[in-house]
Coordinates of C-alpha atoms in Angstrom, one line a residue:
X26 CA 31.3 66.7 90.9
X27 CA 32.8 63.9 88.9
X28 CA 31.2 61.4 87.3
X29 CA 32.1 57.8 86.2
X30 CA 31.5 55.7 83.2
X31 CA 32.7 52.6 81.6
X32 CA 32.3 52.3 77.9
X33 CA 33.0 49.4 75.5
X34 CA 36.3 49.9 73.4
X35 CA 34.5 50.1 70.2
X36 CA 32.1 53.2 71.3
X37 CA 35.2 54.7 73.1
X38 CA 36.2 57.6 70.6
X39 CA 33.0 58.4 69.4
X40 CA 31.4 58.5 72.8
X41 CA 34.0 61.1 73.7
X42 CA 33.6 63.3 70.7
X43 CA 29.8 63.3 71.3
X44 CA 31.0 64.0 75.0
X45 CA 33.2 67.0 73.6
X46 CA 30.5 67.8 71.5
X47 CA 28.2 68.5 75.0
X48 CA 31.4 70.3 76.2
X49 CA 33.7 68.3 78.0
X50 CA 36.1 70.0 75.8
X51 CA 38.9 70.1 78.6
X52 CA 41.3 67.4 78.6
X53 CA 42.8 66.8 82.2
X54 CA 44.7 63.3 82.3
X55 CA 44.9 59.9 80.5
X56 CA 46.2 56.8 82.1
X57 CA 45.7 52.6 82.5
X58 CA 45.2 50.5 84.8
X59 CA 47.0 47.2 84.8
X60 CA 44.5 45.2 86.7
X61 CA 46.9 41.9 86.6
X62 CA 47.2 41.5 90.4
X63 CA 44.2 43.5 91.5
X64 CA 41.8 41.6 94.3
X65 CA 39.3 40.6 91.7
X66 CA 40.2 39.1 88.9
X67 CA 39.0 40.8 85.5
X68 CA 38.2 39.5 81.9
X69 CA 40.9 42.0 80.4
X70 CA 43.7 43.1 82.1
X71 CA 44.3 46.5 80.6
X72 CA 42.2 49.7 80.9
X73 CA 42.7 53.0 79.8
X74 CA 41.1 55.8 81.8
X75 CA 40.5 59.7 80.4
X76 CA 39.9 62.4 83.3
X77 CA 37.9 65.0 81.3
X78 CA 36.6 68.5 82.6
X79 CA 33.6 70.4 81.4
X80 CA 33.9 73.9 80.1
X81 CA 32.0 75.1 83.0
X82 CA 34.8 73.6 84.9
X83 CA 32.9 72.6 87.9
X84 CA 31.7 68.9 86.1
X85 CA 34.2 65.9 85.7
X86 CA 34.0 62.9 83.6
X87 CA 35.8 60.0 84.6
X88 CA 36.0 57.4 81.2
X89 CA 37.3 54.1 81.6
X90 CA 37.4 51.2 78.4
X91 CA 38.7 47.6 78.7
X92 CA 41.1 46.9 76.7
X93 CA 40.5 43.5 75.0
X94 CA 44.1 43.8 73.2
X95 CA 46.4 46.3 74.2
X96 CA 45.9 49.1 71.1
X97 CA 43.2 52.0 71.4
X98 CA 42.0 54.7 68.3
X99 CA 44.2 57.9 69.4
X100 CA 42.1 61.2 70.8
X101 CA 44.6 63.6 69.6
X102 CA 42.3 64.7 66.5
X103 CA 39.9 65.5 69.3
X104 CA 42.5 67.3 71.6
X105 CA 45.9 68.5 70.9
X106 CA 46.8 67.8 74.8
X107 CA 46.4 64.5 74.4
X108 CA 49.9 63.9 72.5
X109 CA 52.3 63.9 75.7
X110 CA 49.3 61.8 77.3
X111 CA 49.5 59.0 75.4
X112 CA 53.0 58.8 74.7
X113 CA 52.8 58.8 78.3
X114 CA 50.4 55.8 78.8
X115 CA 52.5 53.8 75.9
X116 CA 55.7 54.8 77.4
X117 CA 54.7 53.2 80.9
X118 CA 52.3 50.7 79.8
X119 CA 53.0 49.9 76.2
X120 CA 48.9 50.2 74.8
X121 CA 49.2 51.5 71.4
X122 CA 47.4 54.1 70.1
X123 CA 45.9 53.9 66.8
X124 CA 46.8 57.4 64.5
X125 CA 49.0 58.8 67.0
X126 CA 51.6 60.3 64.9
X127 CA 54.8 60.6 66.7
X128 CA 53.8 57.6 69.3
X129 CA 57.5 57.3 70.8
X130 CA 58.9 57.2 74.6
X131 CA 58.6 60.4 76.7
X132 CA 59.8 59.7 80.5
X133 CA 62.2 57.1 79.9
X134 CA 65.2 56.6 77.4
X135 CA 64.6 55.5 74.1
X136 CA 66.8 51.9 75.0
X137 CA 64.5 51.1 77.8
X138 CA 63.1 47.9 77.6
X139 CA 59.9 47.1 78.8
X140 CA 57.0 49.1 80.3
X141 CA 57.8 49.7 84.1
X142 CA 54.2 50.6 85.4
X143 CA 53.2 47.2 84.1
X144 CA 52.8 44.7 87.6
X145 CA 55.3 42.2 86.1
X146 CA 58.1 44.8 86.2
X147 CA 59.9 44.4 88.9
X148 CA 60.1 47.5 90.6
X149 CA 64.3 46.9 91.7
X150 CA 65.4 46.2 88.3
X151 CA 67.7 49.0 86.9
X152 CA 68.5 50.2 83.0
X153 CA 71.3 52.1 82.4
X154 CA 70.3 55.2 79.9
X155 CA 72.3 54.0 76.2
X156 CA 71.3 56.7 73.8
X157 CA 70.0 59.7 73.4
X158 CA 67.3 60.0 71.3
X159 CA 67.4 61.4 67.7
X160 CA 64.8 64.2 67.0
X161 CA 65.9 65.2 63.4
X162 CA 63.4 62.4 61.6
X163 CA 60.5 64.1 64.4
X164 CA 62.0 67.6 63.5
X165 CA 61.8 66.9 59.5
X166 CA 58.0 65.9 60.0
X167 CA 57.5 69.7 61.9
X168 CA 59.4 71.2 59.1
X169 CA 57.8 69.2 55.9
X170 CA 54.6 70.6 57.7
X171 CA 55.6 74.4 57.6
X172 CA 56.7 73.6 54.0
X173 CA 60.0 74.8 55.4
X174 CA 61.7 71.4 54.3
X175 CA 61.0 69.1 51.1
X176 CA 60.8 65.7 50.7
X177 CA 63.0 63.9 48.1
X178 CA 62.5 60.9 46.1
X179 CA 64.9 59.0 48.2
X180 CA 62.9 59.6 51.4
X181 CA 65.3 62.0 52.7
X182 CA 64.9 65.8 53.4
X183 CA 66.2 68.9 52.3
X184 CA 65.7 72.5 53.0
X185 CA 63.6 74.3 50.3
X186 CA 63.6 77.7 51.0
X187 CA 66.0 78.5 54.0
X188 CA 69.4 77.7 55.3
X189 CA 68.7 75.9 58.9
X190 CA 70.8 75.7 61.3
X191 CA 70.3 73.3 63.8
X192 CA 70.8 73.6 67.6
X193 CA 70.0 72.1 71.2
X194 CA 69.0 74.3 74.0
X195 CA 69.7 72.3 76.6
X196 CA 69.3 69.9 78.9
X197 CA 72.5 71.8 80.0
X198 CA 71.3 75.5 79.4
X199 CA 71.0 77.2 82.9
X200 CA 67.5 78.0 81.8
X201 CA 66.6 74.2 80.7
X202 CA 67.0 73.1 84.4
X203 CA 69.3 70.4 83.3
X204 CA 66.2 68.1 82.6
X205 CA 64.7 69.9 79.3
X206 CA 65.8 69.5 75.5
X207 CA 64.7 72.3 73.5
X208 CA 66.3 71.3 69.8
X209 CA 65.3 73.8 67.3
X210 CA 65.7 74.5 63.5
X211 CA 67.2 78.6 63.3
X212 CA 66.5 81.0 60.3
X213 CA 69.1 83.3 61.4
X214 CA 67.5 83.8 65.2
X215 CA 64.3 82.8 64.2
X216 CA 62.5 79.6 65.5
X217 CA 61.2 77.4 62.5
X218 CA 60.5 74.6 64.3
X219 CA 61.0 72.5 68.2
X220 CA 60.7 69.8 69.4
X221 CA 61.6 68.7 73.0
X222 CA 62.8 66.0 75.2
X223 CA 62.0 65.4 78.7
X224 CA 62.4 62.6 81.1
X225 CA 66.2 63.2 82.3
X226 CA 64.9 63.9 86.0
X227 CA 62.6 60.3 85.7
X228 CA 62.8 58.9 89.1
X229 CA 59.5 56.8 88.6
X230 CA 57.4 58.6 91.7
X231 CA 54.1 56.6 90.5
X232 CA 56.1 52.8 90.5
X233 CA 57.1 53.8 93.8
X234 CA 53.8 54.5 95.0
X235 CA 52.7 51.0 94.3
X236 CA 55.2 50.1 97.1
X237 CA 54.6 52.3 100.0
X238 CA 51.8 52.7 102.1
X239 CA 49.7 56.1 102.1
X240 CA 51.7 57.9 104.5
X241 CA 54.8 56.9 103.3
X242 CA 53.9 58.5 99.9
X243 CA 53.9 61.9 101.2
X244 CA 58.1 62.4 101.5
X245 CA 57.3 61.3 97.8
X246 CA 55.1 64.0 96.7
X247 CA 57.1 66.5 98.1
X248 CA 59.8 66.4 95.4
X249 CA 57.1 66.7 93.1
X250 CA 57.0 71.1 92.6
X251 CA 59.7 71.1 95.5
X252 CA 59.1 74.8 94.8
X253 CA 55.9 74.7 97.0
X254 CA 56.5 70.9 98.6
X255 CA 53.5 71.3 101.1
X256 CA 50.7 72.3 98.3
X257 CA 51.8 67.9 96.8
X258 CA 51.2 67.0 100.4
X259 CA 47.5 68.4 100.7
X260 CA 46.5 67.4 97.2
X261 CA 47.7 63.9 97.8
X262 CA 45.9 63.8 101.6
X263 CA 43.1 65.3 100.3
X264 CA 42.4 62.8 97.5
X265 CA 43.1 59.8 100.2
X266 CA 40.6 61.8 102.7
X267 CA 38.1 61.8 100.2
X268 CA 38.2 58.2 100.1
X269 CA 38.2 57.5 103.4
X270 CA 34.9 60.1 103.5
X271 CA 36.6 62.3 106.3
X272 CA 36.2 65.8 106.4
X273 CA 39.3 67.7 108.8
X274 CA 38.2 69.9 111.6
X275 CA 38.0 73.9 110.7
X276 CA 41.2 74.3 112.1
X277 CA 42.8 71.8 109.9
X278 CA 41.2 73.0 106.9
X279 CA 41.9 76.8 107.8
X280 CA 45.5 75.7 108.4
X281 CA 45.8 73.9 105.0
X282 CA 44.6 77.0 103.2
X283 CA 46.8 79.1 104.8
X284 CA 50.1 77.1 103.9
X285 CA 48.6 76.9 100.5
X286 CA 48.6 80.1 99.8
X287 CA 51.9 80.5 101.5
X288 CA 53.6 77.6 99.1
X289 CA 51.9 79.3 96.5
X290 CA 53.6 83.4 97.4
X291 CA 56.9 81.4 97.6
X292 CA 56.8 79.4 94.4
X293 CA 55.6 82.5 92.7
X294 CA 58.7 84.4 94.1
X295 CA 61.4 82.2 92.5
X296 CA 59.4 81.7 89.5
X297 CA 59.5 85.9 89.1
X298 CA 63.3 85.8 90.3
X299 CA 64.5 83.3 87.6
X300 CA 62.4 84.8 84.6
X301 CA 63.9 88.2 85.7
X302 CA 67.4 86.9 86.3
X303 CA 67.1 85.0 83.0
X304 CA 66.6 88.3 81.1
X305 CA 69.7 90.4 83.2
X306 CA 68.0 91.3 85.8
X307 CA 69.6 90.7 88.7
X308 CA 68.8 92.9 91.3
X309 CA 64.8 92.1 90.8
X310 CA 66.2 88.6 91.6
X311 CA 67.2 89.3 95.0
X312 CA 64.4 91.4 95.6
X313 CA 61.8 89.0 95.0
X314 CA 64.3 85.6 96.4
X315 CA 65.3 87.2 99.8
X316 CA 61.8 87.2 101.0
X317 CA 61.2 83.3 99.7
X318 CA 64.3 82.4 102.4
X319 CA 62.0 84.5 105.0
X320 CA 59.4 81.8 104.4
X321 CA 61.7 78.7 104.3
X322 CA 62.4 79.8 107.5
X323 CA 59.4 80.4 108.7
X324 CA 58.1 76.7 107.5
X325 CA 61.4 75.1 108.8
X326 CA 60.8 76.3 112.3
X327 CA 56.7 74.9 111.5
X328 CA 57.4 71.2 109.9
X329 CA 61.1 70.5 110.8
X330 CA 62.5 70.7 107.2
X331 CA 63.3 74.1 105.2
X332 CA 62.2 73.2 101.7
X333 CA 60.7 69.2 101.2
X334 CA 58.3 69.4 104.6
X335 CA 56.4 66.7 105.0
X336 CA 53.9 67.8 107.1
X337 CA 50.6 66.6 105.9
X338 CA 49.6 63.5 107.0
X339 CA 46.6 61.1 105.9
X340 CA 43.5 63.1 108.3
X341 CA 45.5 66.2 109.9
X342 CA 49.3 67.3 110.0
X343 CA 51.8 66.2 112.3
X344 CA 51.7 69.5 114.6
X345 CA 49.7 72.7 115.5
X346 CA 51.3 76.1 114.2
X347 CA 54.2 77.3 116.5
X348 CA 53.4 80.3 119.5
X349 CA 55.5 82.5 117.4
X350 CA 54.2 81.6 114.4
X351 CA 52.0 84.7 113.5
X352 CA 54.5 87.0 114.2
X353 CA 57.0 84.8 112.0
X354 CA 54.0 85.0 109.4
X355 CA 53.8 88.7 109.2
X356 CA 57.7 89.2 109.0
X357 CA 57.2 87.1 106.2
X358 CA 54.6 88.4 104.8
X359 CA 56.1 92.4 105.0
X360 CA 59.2 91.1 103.3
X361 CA 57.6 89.7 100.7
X362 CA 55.6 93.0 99.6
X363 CA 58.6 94.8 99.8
X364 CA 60.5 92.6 97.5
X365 CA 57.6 93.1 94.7
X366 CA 57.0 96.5 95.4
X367 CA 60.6 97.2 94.8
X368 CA 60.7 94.8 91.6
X369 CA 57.6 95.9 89.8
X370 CA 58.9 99.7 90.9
X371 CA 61.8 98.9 88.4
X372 CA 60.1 97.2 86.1
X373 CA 56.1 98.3 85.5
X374 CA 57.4 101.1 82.9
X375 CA 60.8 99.5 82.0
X376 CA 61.0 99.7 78.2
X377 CA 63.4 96.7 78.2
X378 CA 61.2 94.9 80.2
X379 CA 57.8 95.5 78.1
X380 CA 59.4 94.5 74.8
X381 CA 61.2 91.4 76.0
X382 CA 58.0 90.3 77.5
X383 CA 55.5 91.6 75.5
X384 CA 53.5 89.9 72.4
X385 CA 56.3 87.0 73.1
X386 CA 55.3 83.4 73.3
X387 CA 51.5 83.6 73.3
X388 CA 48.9 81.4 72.8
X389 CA 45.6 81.6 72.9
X390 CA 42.3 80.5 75.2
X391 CA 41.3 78.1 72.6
X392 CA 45.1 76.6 72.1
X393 CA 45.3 76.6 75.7
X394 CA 42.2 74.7 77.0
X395 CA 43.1 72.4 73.8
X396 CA 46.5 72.0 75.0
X397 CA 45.2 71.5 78.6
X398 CA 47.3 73.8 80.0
X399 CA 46.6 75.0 83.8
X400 CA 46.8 77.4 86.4
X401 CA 48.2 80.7 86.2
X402 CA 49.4 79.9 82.5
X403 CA 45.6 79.3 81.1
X404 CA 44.6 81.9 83.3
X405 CA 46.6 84.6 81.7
X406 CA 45.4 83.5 78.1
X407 CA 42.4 84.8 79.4
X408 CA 40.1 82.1 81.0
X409 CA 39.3 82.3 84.6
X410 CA 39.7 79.0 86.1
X411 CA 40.3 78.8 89.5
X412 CA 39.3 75.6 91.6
X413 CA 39.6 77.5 94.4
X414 CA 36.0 79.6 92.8
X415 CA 34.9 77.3 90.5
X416 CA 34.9 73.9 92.9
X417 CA 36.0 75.6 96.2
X418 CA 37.3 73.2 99.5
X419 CA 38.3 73.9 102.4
X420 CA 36.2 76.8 102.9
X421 CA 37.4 78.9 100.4
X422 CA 34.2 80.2 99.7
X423 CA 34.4 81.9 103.1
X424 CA 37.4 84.1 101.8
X425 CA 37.8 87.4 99.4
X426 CA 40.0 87.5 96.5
X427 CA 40.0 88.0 93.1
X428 CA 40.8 85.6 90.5
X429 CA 43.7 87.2 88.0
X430 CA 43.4 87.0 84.3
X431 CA 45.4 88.3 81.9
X432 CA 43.8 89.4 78.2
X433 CA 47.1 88.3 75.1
X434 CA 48.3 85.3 76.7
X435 CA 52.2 86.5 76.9
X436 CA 54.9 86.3 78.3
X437 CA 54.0 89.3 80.0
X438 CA 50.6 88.4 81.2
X439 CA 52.1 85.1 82.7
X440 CA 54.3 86.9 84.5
X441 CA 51.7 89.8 85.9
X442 CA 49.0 87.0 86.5
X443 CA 51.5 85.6 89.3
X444 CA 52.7 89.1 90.8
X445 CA 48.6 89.4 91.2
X446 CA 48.4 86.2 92.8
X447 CA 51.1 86.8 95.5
X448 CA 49.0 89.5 96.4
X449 CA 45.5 88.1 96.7
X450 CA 47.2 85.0 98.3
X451 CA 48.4 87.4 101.1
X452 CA 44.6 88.6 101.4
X453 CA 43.8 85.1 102.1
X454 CA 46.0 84.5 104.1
X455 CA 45.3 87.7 106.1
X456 CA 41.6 86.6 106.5
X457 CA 42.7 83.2 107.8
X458 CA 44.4 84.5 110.3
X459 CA 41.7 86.6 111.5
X460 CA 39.3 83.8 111.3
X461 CA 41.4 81.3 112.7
X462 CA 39.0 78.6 114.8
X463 CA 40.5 76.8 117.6
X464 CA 40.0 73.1 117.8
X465 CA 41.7 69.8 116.7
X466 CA 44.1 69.5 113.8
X467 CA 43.7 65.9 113.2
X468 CA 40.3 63.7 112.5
X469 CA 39.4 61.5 115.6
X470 CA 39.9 58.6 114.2
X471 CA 42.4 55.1 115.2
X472 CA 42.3 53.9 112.3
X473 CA 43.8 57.1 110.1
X474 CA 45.7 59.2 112.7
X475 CA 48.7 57.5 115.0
X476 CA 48.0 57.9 118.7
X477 CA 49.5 61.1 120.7
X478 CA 53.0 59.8 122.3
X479 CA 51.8 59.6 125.4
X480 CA 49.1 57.1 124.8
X481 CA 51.9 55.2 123.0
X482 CA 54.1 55.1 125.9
X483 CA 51.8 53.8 128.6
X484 CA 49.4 51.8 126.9
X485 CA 49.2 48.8 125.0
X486 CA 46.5 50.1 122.9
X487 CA 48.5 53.1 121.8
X488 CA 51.6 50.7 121.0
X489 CA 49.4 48.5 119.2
X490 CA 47.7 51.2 117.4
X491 CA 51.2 53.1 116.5
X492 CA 52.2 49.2 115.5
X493 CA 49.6 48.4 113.4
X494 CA 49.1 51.9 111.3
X495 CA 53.0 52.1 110.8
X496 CA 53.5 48.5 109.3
X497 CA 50.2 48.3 107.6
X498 CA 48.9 51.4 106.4
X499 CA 45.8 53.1 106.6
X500 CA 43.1 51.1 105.1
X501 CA 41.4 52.9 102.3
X502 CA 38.4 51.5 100.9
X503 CA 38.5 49.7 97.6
X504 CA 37.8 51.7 94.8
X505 CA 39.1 54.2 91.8
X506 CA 39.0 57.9 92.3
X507 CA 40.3 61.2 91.2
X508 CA 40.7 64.5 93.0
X509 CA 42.4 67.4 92.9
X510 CA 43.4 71.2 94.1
X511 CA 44.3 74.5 92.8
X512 CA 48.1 74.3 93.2
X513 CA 50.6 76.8 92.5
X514 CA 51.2 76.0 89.0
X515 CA 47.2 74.7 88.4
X516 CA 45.3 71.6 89.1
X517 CA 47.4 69.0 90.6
X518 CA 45.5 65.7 90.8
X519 CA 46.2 62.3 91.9
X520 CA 43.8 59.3 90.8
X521 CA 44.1 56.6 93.4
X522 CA 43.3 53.1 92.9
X523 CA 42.6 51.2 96.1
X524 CA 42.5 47.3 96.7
X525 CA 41.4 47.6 100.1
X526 CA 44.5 47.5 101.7
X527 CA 47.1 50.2 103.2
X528 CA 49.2 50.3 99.8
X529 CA 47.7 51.8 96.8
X530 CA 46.9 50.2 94.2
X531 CA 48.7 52.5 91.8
X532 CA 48.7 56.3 91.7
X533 CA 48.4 58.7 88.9
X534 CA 49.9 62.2 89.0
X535 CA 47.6 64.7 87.1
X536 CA 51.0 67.3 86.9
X537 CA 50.4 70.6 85.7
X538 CA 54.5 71.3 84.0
X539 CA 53.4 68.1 82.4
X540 CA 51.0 69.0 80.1
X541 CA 52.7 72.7 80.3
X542 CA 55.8 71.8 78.6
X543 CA 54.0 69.6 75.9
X544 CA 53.0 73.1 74.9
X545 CA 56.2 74.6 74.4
X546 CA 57.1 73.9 71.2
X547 CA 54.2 75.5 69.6
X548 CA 54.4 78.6 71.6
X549 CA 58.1 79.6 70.3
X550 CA 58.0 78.8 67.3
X551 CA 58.2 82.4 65.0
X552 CA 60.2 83.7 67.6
X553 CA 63.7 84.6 68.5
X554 CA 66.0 82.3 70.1
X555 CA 66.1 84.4 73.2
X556 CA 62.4 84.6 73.5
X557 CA 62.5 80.9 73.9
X558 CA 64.2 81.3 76.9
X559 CA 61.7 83.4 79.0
X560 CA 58.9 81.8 77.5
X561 CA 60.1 78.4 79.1
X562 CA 60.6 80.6 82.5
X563 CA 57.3 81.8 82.4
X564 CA 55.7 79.0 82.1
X565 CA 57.3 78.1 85.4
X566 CA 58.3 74.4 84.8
X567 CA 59.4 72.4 87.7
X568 CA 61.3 69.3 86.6
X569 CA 60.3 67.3 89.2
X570 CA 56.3 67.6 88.9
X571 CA 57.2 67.0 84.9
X572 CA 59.5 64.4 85.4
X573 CA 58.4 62.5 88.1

């Protein structure tokens, strides 16, 4: 259930303190809304939006200010979460926010000029990357906090207690996934202090959007988590189908669900593999990726592609499941619990395992929720938000599982949380298939789903029809809204502005690494150098959903 408000500028901060206050206290997304070219005209241009949750997790507040000039009071001494968010909205946007202390670029180089998700950018102009940015005046301000560093009378810094040295894990660390700068200050092996630098993946999915119509999006979303491609094609569908106000037939919901849960066993295995590879352990690494390239399989036989599928489409998917497909599903399936039976048979009571895992990286339900971290990460800090119970679609209600929650908030438990989850997903997807309802996949609709082929080859209708939705779109109805699922990694959302035509407006990805790695820092700091590396791994980063 979401709710949405528009409040004047000045009110803005307080009203979402008081808001915070009545325990809204979960920080999902902030973004703007350049409304320069929109179909009706409006007295300010700019407006900021904040996508907040409830602690219940079932209500959502949707705030949206004006923005007379193009500055607004920061939110981070209300939430922590919100300092990646609005470097984010400044970054793309350029609104200012008032207290924000580190208020610098976080997608795209620190050169770039200009603010591409502004409507006067054009969306073909390129910018080569000139520099790299320097984090040593952002690491001093870390340090001078920990008292690790003093502050001379010239401005500069010094150490005053410890002998730094100063390092960059990655972006070219196997671990970093060529796309993550981790640069730390080192007592020895121990973590002082970390600061870290994204955007090297930045391929500017949301400009893109602004330029394709709804359908077209979809290859798009794909190379979001490419990890579990087809759970960014139902969130984005879904959100669209909401706006359209069509519901699918119980087929096409029961056949969602079941690919959900089948991106999210697959994304889950290669997340397990690398983490275990990343600490030496290479046979649990084939165990648990042998049975992923079952399922590619499986899905490439399904959609036509192995690993970016695109096989949603706005109101249904482009083809019913395969005559061999359960059969295919439960080869799968068998693989897969073999692969973690034989894993967790070498390490449930490896000593190794337990104290590189355990007590390592944790953080804590409070920091989490504050830091707005997701999915199986905030549900192994101990809080058990799931969409799938707490605001359930596509039937979910109908299905048994158990939600898993882990009690410290480690390394461990992040890793445990998702062997749990591959299991209960395979329940799911177990009940599905018993359930399964015959019936259409796609709405009944002309103006959302293309025509069968046949009706395109011998009539002019269907021609037209094919004609028409290709080249123009499907028309959503004017209008601002956010929705979301329970993806593989946590709440992916996408808030969709619509101007009436088949082209959004603009699109807003809610991304779960996002707000994930934004988190980072804190975590490892006080920890070893190596613990930095499987913290990052379980948190299960995928560059492309951070990037974007």
């Amino acid at each position: 259930m979401s709710n949405y408000i528009t409040i004047a500028i000045e009110n803005l901060h307080v009203f979402i303190e008081e808001k915070f206050a009545e325990g809204f206290s979960y920080l999902l997304d902030i973004t703007a809304i350049d409304y320069s070219e929109y179909i009706e005209a409006q007295e300010e241009e700019f407006a900021i939006v904040y996508i907040i949750r409830h602690k219940d997790f079932k209500q959502i507040l949707v705030i949206k200010s004006y923005l007379a000039a193009l500055e607004v009071q920061s939110i981070t001494d209300i939430f922590s979460g919100a300092d990646w968010l609005e470097r984010e909205v400044y970054d793309q946007y350029g609104i200012k926010f008032k207290g924000h202390k580190n208020l610098r670029r976080v997608l795209n180089h620190c050169a770039f000029v200009g603010h591409p998700l502004r409507k006067s950018y054009p969306i073909t102009k390129g910018q080569l990357s000139l520099c790299v940015d320097d984090l040593q005046d952002e690491m001093n301000n870390r340090l001078l906090g920990k008292s690790v560093v003093c502050k001379l009378e010239d401005g500069s810094f010094s150490d005053c207690s410890k002998d730094l040295m100063f390092l960059n894990l990655g972006p070219s660390h196997p671990a970093s996934h060529g796309t993550i700068r981790t640069y730390l200050a080192l007592d020895g092996e121990t973590i002082e202090a970390a600061v870290i630098e994204i955007g090297y993946l930045h391929r500017g999915f949301e400009k893109s959007c602004e330029n394709h119509t709804y359908n077209q999006i979809i290859p798009y979303t794909d190379r979001l988590n490419y990890c579990s491609a087809i759970s960014n094609n139902i969130a984005f569908a879904k959100t669209v189908e909401d706006m359209l106000g069509v519901t699918l037939h119980p087929r096409g919901q029961a056949i969602r669900v079941l690919l959900l849960e089948l991106s999210r066993i697959e994304d889950h295995l290669v997340c397990l593999a690398a983490i275990l590879v990343d600490m030496g352990a290479m046979t649990n690494y084939w165990y648990m990726y042998n049975p992923r390239e079952t399922i590619y399989e499986l899905l490439s036989k399904l959609t036509g592609a192995r690993l970016t599928n695109s096989y949603m489409r706005i109101g249904g998917m482009t083809n019913d499941l395969h005559e061999e497909f359960e059969s295919d599903l439960n080869n799968a399936l068998l693989k897969v619990k073999e692969g973690v039976d034989e894993t967790l048979s070498l390490i449930k009571h490896n000593r190794i395992f337990h104290d590189r895992t355990q007590n390592i990286g944790i953080i804590t339900p409070k920091d989490a929720i504050n830091a707005s971290l997701t999915g199986p990460n905030l549900r192994a800090s101990g809080v058990a938000y799931d969409m799938r119970k707490d605001s359930p679609y596509y039937g979910y209600e109908n299905y048994e599982f158990d939600v898993a929650v882990g009690s410290v908030g480690d390394v461990y438990d992040r890793i445990m949380v998702r062997f749990e989850e591959i299991k209960q997903s395979t329940s799911i997807i177990n009940q599905v298939m018993k359930t399964m309802p015959e019936g259409e996949i796609n709405v009944k609709d002309a103006s959302i789903v293309l025509p069968n082929k046949e009706a395109v080859y011998t009539t002019i209708e269907g021609v037209m029809n094919q004609f028409k939705l290709t080249y123009e779109g499907v028309k959503v109805p004017a209008g601002e809204y956010y929705g979301s699922i329970e993806a593989t990694n946590g709440e992916l959302g996408f808030f969709i502005v619509s101007d009436g035509s088949g082209t959004p407006y603009k699109v807003k990805v809610k991304a779960p690494s996002f707000t994930a790695i934004s988190a980072y820092a804190d975590m490892i700091e006080g920890f070893q150098l190596a613990d930095a590396v499987l913290t990052l791994g379980s948190l299960n980063i995928i560059a492309g959903e951070m990037d974007r």
